[in-house]
C-alpha positions as a printed NumPy array, in Angstrom:
array([[-26.238, -18.857,  16.21 ],
       [-26.502, -16.815,  19.402],
       [-23.144, -17.841,  20.888],
       [-20.471, -20.44 ,  20.54 ],
       [-20.545, -23.544,  22.698],
       [-18.237, -22.681,  25.569],
       [-17.767, -26.249,  26.672],
       [-14.85 , -27.149,  24.439],
       [-13.353, -23.715,  23.783],
       [-13.985, -21.419,  26.764],
       [-13.541, -17.679,  26.711],
       [-10.392, -16.988,  28.655],
       [ -9.928, -14.386,  31.4  ],
       [ -7.96 , -11.307,  30.504],
       [ -6.928,  -9.763,  33.841],
       [ -4.546,  -7.014,  32.728],
       [ -4.39 ,  -7.158,  28.94 ],
       [ -5.165,  -9.786,  26.341],
       [ -2.949, -12.117,  28.297],
       [ -3.446, -15.851,  28.491],
       [ -3.839, -17.689,  25.221],
       [ -4.873, -21.358,  25.194],
       [ -2.498, -24.224,  24.598],
       [ -2.681, -26.038,  21.292],
       [ -1.424, -29.517,  21.934],
       [ -1.456, -30.302,  18.248],
       [  0.554, -27.272,  17.157],
       [  3.528, -28.346,  15.124],
       [  7.078, -27.3  ,  15.901],
       [  8.554, -24.334,  14.07 ],
       [  9.637, -25.39 ,  10.62 ],
       [  6.962, -27.985,  10.099],
       [  4.552, -27.233,   7.293],
       [  7.049, -25.184,   5.335],
       [  5.58 , -23.864,   2.115],
       [  7.283, -24.779,  -1.107],
       [  7.04 , -23.431,  -4.591],
       [  8.826, -20.75 ,  -6.576],
       [  8.215, -17.036,  -6.501],
       [  8.834, -15.081,  -9.659],
       [ 10.02 , -11.655, -10.722],
       [  7.036, -11.804, -13.083],
       [  3.95 , -12.88 , -11.188],
       [  1.148, -14.6  , -13.038],
       [ -2.08 , -14.52 , -11.063],
       [ -4.518, -17.206, -12.103],
       [ -7.543, -15.183, -11.088],
       [-10.736, -15.876, -12.999],
       [-10.241, -14.271, -16.419],
       [ -7.593, -11.775, -15.284],
       [ -3.879, -12.267, -15.811],
       [ -1.396,  -9.871, -14.267],
       [  1.916,  -9.522, -16.063],
       [  4.527,  -7.788, -13.96 ],
       [  7.831,  -6.686, -15.411],
       [ 10.675,  -4.863, -13.681],
       [ 11.938,  -2.299, -16.166],
       [ 15.236,  -2.132, -14.342],
       [ 15.751,  -5.779, -15.124],
       [ 14.595,  -6.06 , -18.737],
       [ 16.657,  -5.491, -21.834],
       [ 16.578,  -1.965, -23.245],
       [ 17.721,  -2.046, -26.849],
       [ 19.305,   0.895, -28.619],
       [ 16.975,   1.687, -31.522],
       [ 13.615,   3.37 , -31.609],
       [ 10.668,   1.41 , -32.961],
       [  9.041,   2.492, -36.184],
       [  6.766,   5.426, -35.641],
       [  8.564,   6.596, -32.493],
       [  9.129,  10.279, -31.845],
       [ 12.679,  11.218, -32.774],
       [ 12.894,  14.981, -32.302],
       [ 16.145,  15.67 , -30.379],
       [ 15.945,  17.61 , -27.15 ],
       [ 18.956,  18.59 , -25.048],
       [ 21.096,  15.472, -25.304],
       [ 22.976,  14.74 , -22.084],
       [ 24.463,  11.667, -20.475],
       [ 21.983,  10.065, -18.103],
       [ 23.096,   7.518, -15.555],
       [ 21.141,   4.389, -14.694],
       [ 21.721,   4.356, -10.952],
       [ 21.833,   0.884,  -9.44 ],
       [ 23.397,   1.574,  -6.062],
       [ 21.835,   3.268,  -3.074],
       [ 22.172,   7.032,  -3.574],
       [ 20.291,   8.542,  -0.663],
       [ 19.518,  12.071,   0.542],
       [ 22.842,  13.496,  -0.571],
       [ 21.676,  12.899,  -4.127],
       [ 18.322,  14.514,  -3.454],
       [ 16.177,  11.41 ,  -3.203],
       [ 14.635,   9.705,  -0.217],
       [ 16.668,   6.805,   1.092],
       [ 14.269,   3.864,   0.874],
       [ 15.688,   2.06 ,   3.896],
       [ 13.958,  -0.515,   6.019],
       [ 12.355,   0.959,   9.076],
       [ 14.622,  -0.551,  11.715],
       [ 17.629,   1.244,  10.329],
       [ 16.017,   4.635,   9.868],
       [ 13.12 ,   5.118,  12.261],
       [ 13.36 ,   6.034,  15.909],
       [ 11.424,   7.8  ,  18.616],
       [  8.598,   5.97 ,  20.324],
       [  9.181,   2.78 ,  18.343],
       [ 10.168,  -0.479,  19.925],
       [ 13.281,  -2.248,  18.728],
       [ 14.406,   0.42 ,  16.299],
       [ 18.087,  -0.459,  16.566],
       [ 19.436,  -3.494,  18.372],
       [ 23.049,  -2.968,  17.316],
       [ 25.335,  -5.831,  18.272],
       [ 22.487,  -7.542,  20.153],
       [ 20.475,  -8.167,  17.004],
       [ 18.092, -11.087,  17.133],
       [ 19.507, -14.469,  15.96 ],
       [ 17.133, -15.203,  13.086],
       [ 16.975, -18.821,  11.949],
       [ 16.528, -19.897,   8.341],
       [ 13.072, -21.268,   9.183],
       [ 11.976, -17.906,  10.552],
       [ 13.274, -15.976,   7.554],
       [ 11.813, -18.423,   5.027],
       [  8.4  , -18.118,   6.668],
       [  8.339, -14.349,   6.044],
       [  7.888, -14.747,   2.269],
       [  4.293, -14.076,   1.339],
       [  1.898, -16.339,  -0.48 ],
       [ -0.445, -13.961,  -2.319],
       [  1.339, -10.591,  -2.319],
       [  3.653,  -9.656,  -5.134],
       [  7.389,  -9.725,  -4.49 ],
       [ 10.352, -10.583,  -6.719],
       [ 12.15 , -13.863,  -6.311],
       [ 15.063, -12.034,  -4.709],
       [ 16.654,  -8.621,  -4.064],
       [ 15.217,  -5.197,  -3.346],
       [ 11.989,  -3.704,  -4.684],
       [ 10.262,  -0.43 ,  -3.906],
       [  7.885,   1.987,  -5.68 ],
       [  5.206,   0.646,  -8.033],
       [  5.397,   2.635, -11.284],
       [  3.493,   2.859, -14.53 ],
       [  0.669,   0.366, -13.895],
       [ -1.222,  -0.008, -17.147],
       [ -3.664,  -2.263, -18.998],
       [ -2.267,  -3.11 , -22.44 ],
       [ -3.469,  -5.62 , -25.028],
       [ -5.395,  -7.697, -22.514],
       [ -2.699,  -7.73 , -19.822],
       [ -2.317,  -5.845, -16.565],
       [  1.243,  -4.598, -16.167],
       [  3.007,  -3.329, -13.073],
       [  6.476,  -1.817, -13.328],
       [  8.419,  -1.352, -10.145],
       [ 11.758,  -0.122,  -8.937],
       [ 14.134,  -3.006,  -8.5  ],
       [ 17.752,  -3.542,  -7.612],
       [ 18.992,  -6.638,  -9.486],
       [ 22.205,  -6.718,  -7.474],
       [ 20.962,  -7.201,  -3.931],
       [ 18.415,  -6.478,  -1.177],
       [ 19.35 ,  -2.788,  -0.822],
       [ 17.793,   0.249,  -2.421],
       [ 18.203,   1.612,  -5.963],
       [ 15.704,   3.854,  -7.672],
       [ 13.859,   4.987, -10.781],
       [ 10.357,   6.381, -11.229],
       [  8.144,   6.058, -14.278],
       [  4.611,   6.445, -15.602],
       [  2.937,   4.738, -18.548],
       [  0.499,   6.382, -20.953],
       [ -1.483,   4.605, -23.67 ],
       [ -2.076,   6.878, -26.654],
       [ -5.373,   6.916, -28.595],
       [ -3.792,   4.936, -31.438],
       [ -2.857,   2.166, -28.988],
       [  0.819,   3.013, -28.675],
       [  2.328,   3.242, -25.215],
       [  4.972,   5.657, -23.95 ],
       [  6.881,   5.534, -20.693],
       [  8.171,   8.607, -18.856],
       [ 10.713,   7.859, -16.166],
       [ 12.945,   9.829, -13.819],
       [ 16.669,   9.606, -14.405],
       [ 19.725,  11.31 , -12.953],
       [ 22.463,  13.045, -14.952],
       [ 26.149,  12.621, -14.269],
       [ 25.829,  15.791, -12.177],
       [ 22.995,  14.255, -10.09 ],
       [ 20.313,  16.423, -11.678],
       [ 16.904,  14.754, -11.716],
       [ 15.456,  14.687, -15.248],
       [ 12.573,  13.018, -17.07 ],
       [ 13.304,  10.53 , -19.814],
       [ 11.307,   8.626, -22.41 ],
       [ 11.095,   4.991, -23.482],
       [  8.977,   2.97 , -25.936],
       [  8.173,  -0.729, -26.257],
       [ 10.687,  -2.261, -28.653],
       [  7.871,  -4.386, -30.061],
       [  4.474,  -2.676, -29.665],
       [  2.748,  -5.886, -30.736],
       [  4.166,  -7.749, -27.719],
       [  1.389,  -7.822, -25.108],
       [  3.937,  -8.616, -22.376],
       [  6.028,  -5.499, -23.141],
       [  9.174,  -7.503, -22.551],
       [ 11.749,  -5.195, -24.163],
       [ 11.995,  -1.413, -24.133],
       [ 13.883,   1.191, -26.123],
       [ 15.131,   4.392, -24.545],
       [ 14.684,   7.587, -26.553],
       [ 18.045,   8.413, -28.078],
       [ 17.876,  12.116, -27.121],
       [ 17.014,  11.659, -23.446],
       [ 16.419,  13.516, -21.217],
       [ 13.286,  15.277, -22.42 ],
       [ 12.549,  17.413, -19.363],
       [ 14.765,  19.321, -16.913],
       [ 13.947,  21.014, -13.591],
       [ 12.607,  24.543, -14.069],
       [ 14.67 ,  27.43 , -12.668],
       [ 12.78 ,  27.734,  -9.379],
       [ 13.054,  24.031,  -8.507],
       [ 16.006,  22.278,  -6.912],
       [ 17.978,  19.987,  -9.176],
       [ 17.332,  17.116,  -6.771],
       [ 13.626,  17.852,  -6.245],
       [ 12.152,  16.953,  -9.629],
       [ 10.828,  13.407,  -9.95 ],
       [  7.906,  11.019, -10.342],
       [  5.709,  12.181, -13.273],
       [  2.035,  11.262, -13.307],
       [  0.291,   9.321, -16.027],
       [ -0.542,  11.762, -18.839],
       [ -4.075,  12.767, -19.785],
       [ -5.35 ,  14.465, -22.916],
       [ -6.939,  17.93 , -22.906],
       [ -8.967,  18.566, -26.043],
       [ -9.092,  22.325, -25.484],
       [ -5.635,  22.699, -26.998],
       [ -4.962,  19.18 , -28.271],
       [ -2.125,  18.608, -25.801],
       [ -1.256,  16.09 , -23.1  ],
       [ -0.808,  17.037, -19.443],
       [  1.415,  15.599, -16.718],
       [  2.008,  16.67 , -13.12 ],
       [  5.308,  16.543, -11.233],
       [  5.691,  17.116,  -7.502],
       [  8.429,  19.11 ,  -5.82 ],
       [  9.077,  21.599,  -2.996],
       [ 10.051,  25.25 ,  -2.874],
       [ 12.783,  27.008,  -0.919],
       [ 10.394,  27.5  ,   2.013],
       [  9.795,  23.749,   2.36 ],
       [  6.293,  23.94 ,   0.905],
       [  5.138,  20.957,  -1.114],
       [  3.923,  21.811,  -4.589],
       [  2.643,  20.364,  -7.849],
       [  3.496,  21.66 , -11.34 ],
       [  1.663,  20.926, -14.589],
       [  3.345,  20.459, -17.971],
       [  1.791,  20.092, -21.415],
       [  3.159,  18.392, -24.52 ],
       [  2.111,  17.268, -27.97 ],
       [  4.795,  14.657, -28.586],
       [  6.29 ,  13.727, -25.18 ],
       [  9.669,  15.139, -26.219],
       [  8.937,  18.869, -25.944],
       [  7.268,  20.075, -22.765],
       [  5.929,  23.462, -21.681],
       [  5.479,  24.401, -18.027],
       [  1.996,  25.832, -17.519],
       [  2.214,  29.118, -15.581],
       [  1.27 ,  29.023, -11.925],
       [  1.274,  26.089,  -9.529],
       [ -1.422,  23.45 ,  -9.645],
       [ -1.334,  23.369,  -5.844],
       [  0.931,  24.262,  -2.913],
       [  0.766,  23.485,   0.814],
       [  3.195,  25.156,   3.254],
       [  5.487,  23.085,   5.498],
       [  4.752,  19.742,   3.829],
       [  8.145,  19.262,   2.171],
       [  8.987,  17.317,  -0.952],
       [  5.998,  15.766,  -2.717],
       [  7.056,  12.463,  -4.237],
       [  4.932,  10.204,  -6.435],
       [  2.233,  12.802,  -7.048],
       [ -1.117,  11.551,  -8.338],
       [ -4.211,  13.355,  -9.635],
       [ -7.374,  11.578, -10.748],
       [-11.179,  11.918, -10.808],
       [-13.233,   9.798,  -8.454],
       [-16.86 ,   8.673,  -8.439],
       [-19.001,   6.622,  -6.124],
       [-19.488,   3.376,  -8.022],
       [-16.797,   2.99 , -10.66 ],
       [-13.519,   4.42 , -11.853],
       [-13.285,   7.486, -14.096],
       [-10.668,   8.109, -16.741],
       [ -8.899,  11.466, -16.35 ],
       [ -9.132,  12.297, -20.072],
       [-12.865,  11.571, -20.049],
       [-13.428,  13.711, -16.946],
       [-11.643,  16.692, -18.508],
       [-13.636,  16.305, -21.722],
       [-16.954,  16.143, -19.887],
       [-16.106,  19.22 , -17.802],
       [-15.024,  21.207, -20.872],
       [-18.353,  20.458, -22.537],
       [-20.339,  21.734, -19.574],
       [-21.004,  18.316, -18.1  ],
       [-21.301,  17.461, -14.436],
       [-18.345,  18.251, -12.235],
       [-16.597,  15.387, -10.479],
       [-14.259,  15.463,  -7.528],
       [-10.546,  14.921,  -8.055],
       [ -8.132,  13.274,  -5.67 ],
       [ -4.696,  14.798,  -5.218],
       [ -2.195,  12.541,  -3.493],
       [  1.419,  13.042,  -2.509],
       [  4.   ,  10.777,  -0.892],
       [  5.646,  12.869,   1.786],
       [  9.424,  12.629,   1.786],
       [  9.373,  14.131,   5.288],
       [  7.564,  11.288,   7.053],
       [  7.098,   8.569,   4.376],
       [  3.319,   8.544,   4.387],
       [  0.863,   8.877,   1.493],
       [ -1.541,  11.789,   1.985],
       [ -4.588,  12.582,  -0.116],
       [ -7.366,  15.139,  -0.254],
       [-10.585,  15.553,  -2.194],
       [-10.978,  18.675,  -4.271],
       [-11.935,  20.279,  -7.564],
       [ -9.709,  20.523, -10.603],
       [-10.056,  23.513, -12.926],
       [ -8.239,  22.621, -16.132],
       [ -8.603,  26.1  , -17.632],
       [ -7.113,  27.854, -14.607],
       [ -4.642,  25.015, -13.902],
       [ -5.779,  24.925, -10.276],
       [ -6.767,  22.177,  -7.869],
       [ -8.637,  23.351,  -4.758],
       [ -9.325,  21.155,  -1.7  ],
       [-12.857,  20.742,  -0.404],
       [-11.556,  21.234,   3.13 ],
       [ -8.464,  23.397,   3.63 ],
       [ -8.023,  21.892,   7.101],
       [ -7.596,  18.461,   5.488],
       [ -5.394,  19.564,   2.6  ],
       [ -2.785,  17.421,   0.89 ],
       [ -0.017,  16.487,   3.315],
       [ -1.864,  17.471,   6.487],
       [ -5.106,  15.501,   6.448],
       [ -6.221,  12.09 ,   5.222],
       [ -3.9  ,   9.228,   4.41 ],
       [ -4.367,   6.256,   2.104],
       [ -3.158,   3.972,   4.868],
       [ -2.262,   4.573,   8.515],
       [  0.454,   1.93 ,   8.598],
       [  3.375,   0.939,   6.373],
       [  2.336,   2.06 ,   2.875],
       [  4.193,   4.479,   0.612],
       [  4.982,   5.678,  -2.922],
       [  1.633,   4.461,  -4.227],
       [  0.268,   4.781,  -7.743],
       [ -3.179,   4.393,  -9.302],
       [ -4.22 ,   3.594, -12.848],
       [ -7.517,   3.526, -14.679],
       [ -8.466,  -0.003, -15.736],
       [-10.447,   0.536, -18.917],
       [-11.268,  -3.157, -19.136],
       [-13.283,  -3.174, -15.897],
       [-13.971,   0.563, -15.567],
       [-12.258,   0.856, -12.211],
       [ -9.379,   2.756, -10.621],
       [ -6.794,   0.501,  -9.034],
       [ -4.233,   1.48 ,  -6.398],
       [ -0.858,  -0.155,  -5.727],
       [  1.418,   0.747,  -2.815],
       [  4.934,  -0.144,  -1.757],
       [  5.097,  -1.9  ,   1.617],
       [  8.671,  -1.781,   2.836],
       [ 10.391,  -3.782,   5.508],
       [ 10.552,  -2.742,   9.164],
       [ 13.209,  -5.244,  10.114],
       [ 16.961,  -4.647,   9.931],
       [ 19.031,  -4.498,   6.767],
       [ 21.066,  -7.305,   8.282],
       [ 17.982,  -9.539,   8.257],
       [ 17.119,  -8.5  ,   4.69 ],
       [ 20.584,  -9.454,   3.506],
       [ 20.265, -12.8  ,   5.268],
       [ 16.948, -13.633,   3.592],
       [ 18.039, -12.169,   0.231],
       [ 15.012,  -9.958,  -0.468],
       [ 13.234,  -6.871,   0.764],
       [  9.812,  -5.258,   0.27 ],
       [  6.364,  -6.183,  -1.011],
       [  3.617,  -4.61 ,  -3.057],
       [  0.261,  -4.193,  -1.374],
       [ -2.779,  -6.058,  -2.556],
       [ -4.156,  -3.981,  -5.463],
       [ -7.137,  -1.963,  -4.249],
       [-10.077,  -0.38 ,  -6.023],
       [-10.669,   3.27 ,  -5.153],
       [-14.057,   5.026,  -5.163],
       [-15.636,   7.974,  -3.386],
       [-17.452,   7.258,  -0.146],
       [-20.842,   8.654,  -1.145],
       [-22.233,   8.146,   2.369],
       [-19.777,  10.546,   3.994],
       [-18.704,  12.531,   0.917],
       [-15.42 ,  13.272,   2.659],
       [-13.17 ,  10.267,   2.118],
       [-12.263,   7.434,  -0.235],
       [-13.234,   3.774,  -0.067],
       [-10.408,   1.303,  -0.721],
       [-11.103,  -2.404,  -1.167],
       [ -9.082,  -5.386,  -2.422],
       [ -9.737,  -6.078,  -6.102],
       [-12.389,  -8.729,  -6.523],
       [ -9.91 , -11.158,  -8.107],
       [ -8.344, -11.686,  -4.678],
       [-11.435, -13.603,  -3.645],
       [-10.69 , -16.346,  -6.175],
       [ -7.766, -17.367,  -3.953],
       [-10.106, -18.315,  -1.105],
       [-10.133, -22.016,  -0.32 ],
       [-11.514, -23.392,   2.933],
       [-14.071, -21.014,   4.435],
       [-15.32 , -21.212,   8.015],
       [-18.47 , -19.363,   9.06 ],
       [-18.267, -18.971,  12.817],
       [-21.616, -17.276,  13.189],
       [-22.199, -15.056,  16.233],
       [-19.786, -15.093,  19.164],
       [-20.16 , -13.178,  22.425],
       [-16.895, -12.099,  24.027],
       [-17.138, -10.879,  27.609],
       [-15.001,  -7.98 ,  28.73 ],
       [-11.492,  -8.941,  29.769],
       [-11.295, -12.178,  27.755],
       [-10.129, -13.808,  24.558],
       [-11.832, -16.443,  22.456],
       [ -9.839, -18.931,  20.329],
       [-10.914, -19.713,  16.785],
       [-10.643, -23.264,  15.545],
       [ -8.863, -23.02 ,  12.178],
       [ -6.827, -25.378,  10.052],
       [ -4.098, -22.799,   9.447],
       [ -3.63 , -19.144,  10.274],
       [ -0.822, -17.685,   8.167],
       [ -2.715, -16.995,   4.893],
       [ -6.201, -15.733,   5.662],
       [ -8.959, -13.418,   4.493],
       [-11.071, -12.576,   7.564],
       [-14.427, -10.779,   7.444],
       [-15.794,  -9.699,  10.819],
       [-18.478,  -7.419,  12.225],
       [-18.77 ,  -6.376,  15.872],
       [-21.459,  -4.755,  18.006],
       [-21.192,  -3.387,  21.51 ],
       [-23.969,  -4.1  ,  23.98 ],
       [-26.191,  -1.016,  23.816],
       [-26.792,  -1.017,  27.586],
       [-23.044,  -1.023,  28.18 ],
       [-22.609,   1.866,  25.77 ],
       [-25.324,   3.856,  27.54 ],
       [-23.72 ,   3.153,  30.919],
       [-20.287,   4.405,  29.793],
       [-20.904,   8.079,  30.499],
       [-17.345,   9.152,  31.277],
       [-15.619,  11.12 ,  28.524],
       [-12.536,   9.535,  26.95 ],
       [-11.301,  12.379,  24.765],
       [ -7.583,  11.691,  24.891],
       [ -7.478,   8.34 ,  23.132],
       [ -4.99 ,   7.97 ,  20.288],
       [ -3.962,   4.701,  18.641],
       [ -0.252,   5.504,  18.793],
       [ -0.013,   6.95 ,  22.302],
       [ -2.676,   5.249,  24.44 ],
       [ -1.093,   1.915,  25.243],
       [ -2.222,  -0.041,  22.242],
       [ -4.471,  -3.034,  22.778],
       [ -3.363,  -3.225,  26.413],
       [ -4.73 ,   0.24 ,  27.191],
       [ -8.142,  -0.52 ,  28.649],
       [-11.225,   1.673,  28.46 ],
       [-14.924,   1.26 ,  29.061],
       [-15.687,   0.555,  25.381],
       [-12.493,  -0.975,  24.068],
       [-10.194,  -2.178,  22.731],
       [-11.699,  -5.248,  21.079],
       [-11.19 ,  -7.146,  17.842],
       [ -8.856,  -9.838,  16.542],
       [ -5.477, -11.217,  17.51 ],
       [ -3.748, -12.582,  14.399],
       [ -0.444, -14.399,  14.054],
       [ -0.814, -15.157,  17.765],
       [  1.164, -17.96 ,  19.385],
       [ -1.192, -20.913,  19.807],
       [  0.987, -22.867,  22.245],
       [  2.036, -20.682,  25.127],
       [  0.218, -18.96 ,  27.98 ],
       [  1.183, -15.57 ,  29.346],
       [  0.924, -11.919,  28.474],
       [  4.187, -11.838,  26.535],
       [  3.159, -14.233,  23.77 ],
       [  3.547, -13.073,  20.18 ],
       [  0.377, -11.58 ,  18.709],
       [ -0.701,  -8.671,  16.528],
       [ -3.921,  -6.953,  17.57 ],
       [ -6.336,  -5.579,  14.952],
       [ -8.911,  -3.674,  16.934],
       [-11.529,  -1.   ,  17.513],
       [-11.638,   1.412,  20.428],
       [-14.768,   3.472,  21.005],
       [-14.313,   6.722,  22.946],
       [-16.971,   9.114,  24.206],
       [-16.449,  12.811,  23.629],
       [-17.271,  15.651,  26.024],
       [-20.522,  16.22 ,  24.149],
       [-21.516,  12.587,  24.59 ],
       [-20.85 ,  11.576,  20.973],
       [-18.897,   8.439,  20.142],
       [-15.643,   8.311,  18.199],
       [-14.343,   5.035,  16.829],
       [-10.635,   4.384,  16.442],
       [ -9.28 ,   1.577,  14.279],
       [ -5.759,   0.424,  15.061],
       [ -3.013,  -2.184,  14.679],
       [ -0.85 ,  -2.97 ,  17.708],
       [  2.499,  -4.394,  16.557],
       [  4.181,  -4.071,  19.951],
       [  3.881,  -7.81 ,  20.727],
       [  4.142,  -9.03 ,  17.149],
       [  7.629, -10.477,  17.627],
       [ 10.22 , -11.331,  20.237],
       [ 12.888,  -9.948,  17.929],
       [ 14.552,  -6.746,  19.13 ],
       [ 15.907,  -5.451,  15.819],
       [ 12.595,  -4.528,  14.191],
       [ 10.22 ,  -1.565,  14.409],
       [  7.079,  -2.287,  16.425],
       [  4.452,   0.453,  16.565],
       [  0.804,   1.058,  17.309],
       [ -0.801,   2.705,  14.272],
       [ -4.268,   3.763,  13.171],
       [ -6.741,   6.63 ,  13.31 ],
       [-10.385,   7.581,  13.776],
       [-12.745,   5.931,  11.294],
       [-16.203,   7.342,  10.439],
       [-19.082,   5.129,  11.627],
       [-22.61 ,   6.113,  10.583],
       [-25.797,   5.532,  12.562],
       [-26.861,   1.915,  12.535],
       [-23.586,   0.591,  11.155],
       [-21.832,  -2.341,  12.784],
       [-18.08 ,  -2.09 ,  13.3  ],
       [-16.756,  -4.109,  10.378],
       [-13.278,  -5.102,   9.27 ],
       [-11.676,  -7.242,   6.591],
       [ -8.183,  -8.503,   7.429],
       [ -5.747, -10.046,   4.948],
       [ -3.048, -12.043,   6.734],
       [ -0.172, -13.203,   4.557],
       [  2.847, -14.248,   6.615],
       [  4.806, -11.049,   7.331],
       [  2.132,  -8.587,   6.135],
       [ -1.29 ,  -7.717,   7.548],
       [ -3.649,  -5.438,   5.592],
       [ -6.898,  -4.337,   7.218],
       [ -9.896,  -2.496,   5.773],
       [-12.298,  -1.   ,   8.327],
       [-15.884,   0.124,   7.706],
       [-15.964,  -1.14 ,   4.154],
       [-12.597,   0.457,   3.356],
       [-13.011,   3.951,   4.847],
       [ -9.821,   3.381,   6.808],
       [ -6.946,   1.03 ,   6.015],
       [ -3.93 ,  -0.055,   8.035],
       [ -0.963,  -2.136,   6.854],
       [  1.633,  -3.728,   9.119],
       [  4.823,  -5.693,   8.548],
       [  5.353,  -8.185,  11.359],
       [  8.087, -10.733,  11.982],
       [  7.028, -13.315,  14.578],
       [  9.615, -15.803,  15.727],
       [  7.286, -18.346,  17.353],
       [  3.761, -17.71 ,  16.045],
       [  4.668, -19.072,  12.619],
       [  3.85 , -22.115,  10.509],
       [  1.355, -24.309,  12.393],
       [  2.037, -22.474,  15.653],
       [  0.067, -19.401,  14.52 ],
       [ -3.466, -18.859,  15.757],
       [ -6.321, -16.351,  15.587],
       [ -8.425, -15.12 ,  18.505],
       [-11.203, -12.728,  19.253],
       [-10.423, -10.467,  22.189],
       [-12.239,  -7.902,  24.287],
       [-10.081,  -5.817,  26.595],
       [-12.806,  -3.331,  27.521],
       [-13.394,  -2.837,  31.236],
       [-17.165,  -2.811,  31.161],
       [-18.647,  -3.738,  27.796],
       [-19.627,  -7.014,  26.234],
       [-18.888,  -7.394,  22.522],
       [-20.648,  -9.622,  20.   ],
       [-18.926, -10.712,  16.822],
       [-22.209, -10.666,  14.924],
       [-20.604, -12.022,  11.773],
       [-17.31 , -13.84 ,  11.399],
       [-16.12 , -15.676,   8.293],
       [-12.537, -16.852,   7.88 ],
       [-11.24 , -17.891,   4.464],
       [ -7.969, -19.71 ,   4.038],
       [ -6.047, -18.261,   1.107],
       [ -4.213, -20.122,  -1.618],
       [ -0.942, -18.789,  -2.971],
       [ -1.076, -16.733,  -6.147],
       [  1.793, -18.56 ,  -7.812],
       [  1.224, -22.107,  -9.032],
       [  3.552, -22.484, -11.976],
       [  7.203, -23.379, -11.936],
       [ 10.032, -21.195, -13.171],
       [ 10.502, -23.179, -16.343],
       [  6.911, -22.539, -17.331],
       [  7.281, -18.843, -16.592],
       [ 10.526, -18.63 , -18.55 ],
       [  8.718, -19.935, -21.603],
       [  6.255, -17.026, -21.621]])
């Protein structure tokens, strides 16, 4: 329809920001509508024909004998510690703290000290998600070794079984041609030297990979002479190179000049490794490269690394390869597109100005230590990322858990731009949609908000497209070259052509400019040459009244091609918001901790804070989302 009936739900004035929100006389008090149902350390998604088995290697039993057929060649036996406590930078690893304890500078509420917010049990219970993976309790961080094995999708992750504070391991899984699976993981010696170790499934016929056996002669790989003993971690998944009949892995590190770098090793048996001469890649001033990843990427489907190398060696078509690193300096995941030369052991970026660590990011919000895997069952590449907390450790201890995994995302090349990736939630997520509301076309005048009539607003999948009035765009002739998501006032910083978008987890009961709300928005700026630049951002600054959490404005410029509407898909799941702009060209993830806009008191609104442009939500569909767990613990224990 052309516009919504304004008789019952008027567009509200927005005099100085996205201020007054409408009352909701029927909004329940905080605590009403509490979700029930168990969450599990092994999450079983009932999604169409796909089952996702998730096992925390740190929490499963590792027996002491190798399975039949395992590799048993000894290699430098040394005691290796299984570290369960928080080790931190003094041990040469990044301290995976929550943001409120570690981040400062330009962030609201970074440290409240003795004036920390008095969280209630109802508030803390609400923060648990419904369709994102998290253990039943305690701390979780990096996703490791995702793999498809005997009909099951497996995700291993770093987990502290003793509490909601950090402990670490890193690992990668490789399925051999004969169907066996091997796991490389990073350990630490009794002298705090980072080493790579090996493990095998105790029962290779077990599709759930419940028990694992550590190789009796671990570790199998030590830091080379030119690498710091505490800068050698996070091996990639191995791929096979038929030119010499050996497997390859990549490990990230840094040199003594603080340049990030990637090294390639080859092996026949996963117990004896040879460092290939020369660096795969190096970028000055980018620091330690954690969780390195290297994989081929195409425009429609995933590509297996072994297949890509084989095709290239036989003179087939060249494909682009993504190199990604998790920067220990700033805790962001950077990637670049480039070309991999297996013979020369070199990866070269397409654009040196957008090299690894200085250019594109997977996600412009809270997203780190990610890992992809090739799903041979559905011919796709799937990305997982760790989404940490940005509240205080005190709050994490009170609620008994910390950290989430992102929604798994497919990754393909954006063939329209040729310069970036497309990330999109795996299609199985859509099977969790329940009630869907098609709100048609809604016109939002400048300086106003528009309430959406929804049954609930804490577990949603929102699909929206926006268009600016072309006459208003033509009339906005003044250049706006200085706009930046993080430094330009967030959704309250008004311009001729923005900001506009959605307010999610917004308090449905109270009027006033200080109500809790998280803005997901576009801002269109005109350059000196008259061209338009579109920014896509999250504004967390009003997401909570709490003062002991990190609240930022995050985002970046997103490419918009001629004729394209401004589109966004937003997944709202209690304390996490994941947004995918322009079909997944840009993604932003936020952790938010509202104190009032929770349970039935949460609402969703369209808003337009531009000073002189009318915005039309040309398409708007809101799906309520079911939870991804629907079996009790007894049923799970029987698996």
